[in-house]
XYZ file of C-alpha atoms in Angstrom:
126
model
C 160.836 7.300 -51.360
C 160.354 4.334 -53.390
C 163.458 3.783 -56.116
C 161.969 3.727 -59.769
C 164.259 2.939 -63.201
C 166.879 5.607 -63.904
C 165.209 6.047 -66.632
C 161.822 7.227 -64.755
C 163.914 10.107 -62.871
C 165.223 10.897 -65.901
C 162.078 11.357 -67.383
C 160.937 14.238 -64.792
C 163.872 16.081 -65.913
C 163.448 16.021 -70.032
C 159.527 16.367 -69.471
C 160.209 19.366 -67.533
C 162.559 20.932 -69.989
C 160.293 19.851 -72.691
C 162.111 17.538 -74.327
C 158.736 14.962 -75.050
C 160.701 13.163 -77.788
C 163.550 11.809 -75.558
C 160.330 11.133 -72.633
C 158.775 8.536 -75.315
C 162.394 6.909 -75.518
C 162.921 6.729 -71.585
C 158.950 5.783 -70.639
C 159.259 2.970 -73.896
C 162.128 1.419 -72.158
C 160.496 0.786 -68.896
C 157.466 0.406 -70.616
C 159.340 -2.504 -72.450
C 159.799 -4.193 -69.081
C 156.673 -3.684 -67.833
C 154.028 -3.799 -70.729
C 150.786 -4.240 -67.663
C 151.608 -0.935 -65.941
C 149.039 1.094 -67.794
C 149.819 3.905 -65.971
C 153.517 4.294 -68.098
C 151.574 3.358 -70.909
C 149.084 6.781 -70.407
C 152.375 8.695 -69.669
C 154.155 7.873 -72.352
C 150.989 8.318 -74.718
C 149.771 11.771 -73.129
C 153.618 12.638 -73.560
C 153.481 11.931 -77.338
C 150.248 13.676 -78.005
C 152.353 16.925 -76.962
C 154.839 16.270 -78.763
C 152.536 15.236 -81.981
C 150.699 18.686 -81.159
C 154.061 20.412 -81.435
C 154.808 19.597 -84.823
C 151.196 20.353 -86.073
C 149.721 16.342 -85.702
C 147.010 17.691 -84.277
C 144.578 14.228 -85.227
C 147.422 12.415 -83.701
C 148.035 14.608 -80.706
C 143.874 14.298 -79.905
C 143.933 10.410 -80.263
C 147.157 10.685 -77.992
C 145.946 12.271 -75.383
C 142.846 10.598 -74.953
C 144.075 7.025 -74.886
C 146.541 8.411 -72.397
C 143.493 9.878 -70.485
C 141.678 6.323 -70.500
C 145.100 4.608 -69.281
C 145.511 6.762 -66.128
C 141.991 6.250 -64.688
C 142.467 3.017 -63.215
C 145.867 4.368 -61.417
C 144.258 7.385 -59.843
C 144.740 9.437 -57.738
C 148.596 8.548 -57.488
C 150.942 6.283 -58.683
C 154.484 5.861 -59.182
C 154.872 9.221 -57.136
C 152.799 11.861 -59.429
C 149.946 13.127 -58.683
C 147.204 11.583 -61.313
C 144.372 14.280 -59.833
C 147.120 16.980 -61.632
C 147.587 14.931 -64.535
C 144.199 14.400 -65.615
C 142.769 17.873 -65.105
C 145.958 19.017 -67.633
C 144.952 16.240 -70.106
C 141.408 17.010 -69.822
C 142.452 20.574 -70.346
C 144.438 19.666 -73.169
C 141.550 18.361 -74.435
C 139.407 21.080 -74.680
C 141.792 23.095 -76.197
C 143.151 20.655 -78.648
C 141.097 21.841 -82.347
C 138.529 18.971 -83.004
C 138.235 20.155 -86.565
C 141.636 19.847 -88.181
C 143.609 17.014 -88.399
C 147.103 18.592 -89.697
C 148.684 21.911 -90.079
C 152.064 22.569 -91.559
C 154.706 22.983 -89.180
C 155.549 26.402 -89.833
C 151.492 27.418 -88.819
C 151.950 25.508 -85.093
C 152.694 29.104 -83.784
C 148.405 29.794 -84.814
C 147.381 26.995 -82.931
C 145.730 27.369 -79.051
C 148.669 27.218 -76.954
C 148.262 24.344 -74.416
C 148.465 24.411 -70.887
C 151.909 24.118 -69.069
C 152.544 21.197 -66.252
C 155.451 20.679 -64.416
C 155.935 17.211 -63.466
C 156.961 16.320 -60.045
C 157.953 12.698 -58.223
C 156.431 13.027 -54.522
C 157.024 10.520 -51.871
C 154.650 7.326 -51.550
């Protein structure tokens, strides 16, 4: 297996617990490091358009998602150990789900929002 940043392993770990918030921090910093690698850059951004749809951005979690959606393409079908086929079928399910109509909704409404789909992220050998 290839050896990524610390900060990439650690990454599985708080996206899998669902912890997006502290996923932005760790992606950013190797992101910082390596501002061509488009494929963090779709990552991080398809990681803070859950997060944004969490808290009831919904405009934000949409525009999110799809520039994380663009940013994977070119990386397909796997990089960096993840599966990018998995990846884009959630964030084009995420996309259909996300509302297309609303841009906002107080936090404490979240709960009546479409519940998107789950996906368990996993680092697979090269």
């Amino acid at each position: 297996m290839s050896d990524y940043p610390l900060e990439y392993y650690e990454f599985f770990i708080k996206f899998n617990e669902g912890d997006y918030y502290t996923c932005h921090d760790l992606l950013e910093e190797i992101w910082m490091t390596e501002k061509d690698n488009g494929f963090l850059k779709g990552l991080l951004q398809m990681t803070v358009a859950i997060y944004h749809y969490e808290y009831g951005n919904i405009k934000g979690a949409r525009v999110m998602m799809n520039a994380g959606h663009q940013y994977i393409q070119n990386y397909r079908p796997f990089f960096w150990g993840v599966d990018l086929e998995e990846v884009n079928n959630f964030i084009e399910s995420c996309l259909s789900i996300i509302p297309q109509d609303l841009d906002r909704v107080p936090f404490d409404q979240v709960s009546s929002l479409p519940k998107l789909p789950e996906l368990a992220l996993y680092l697979h050998d090269d």
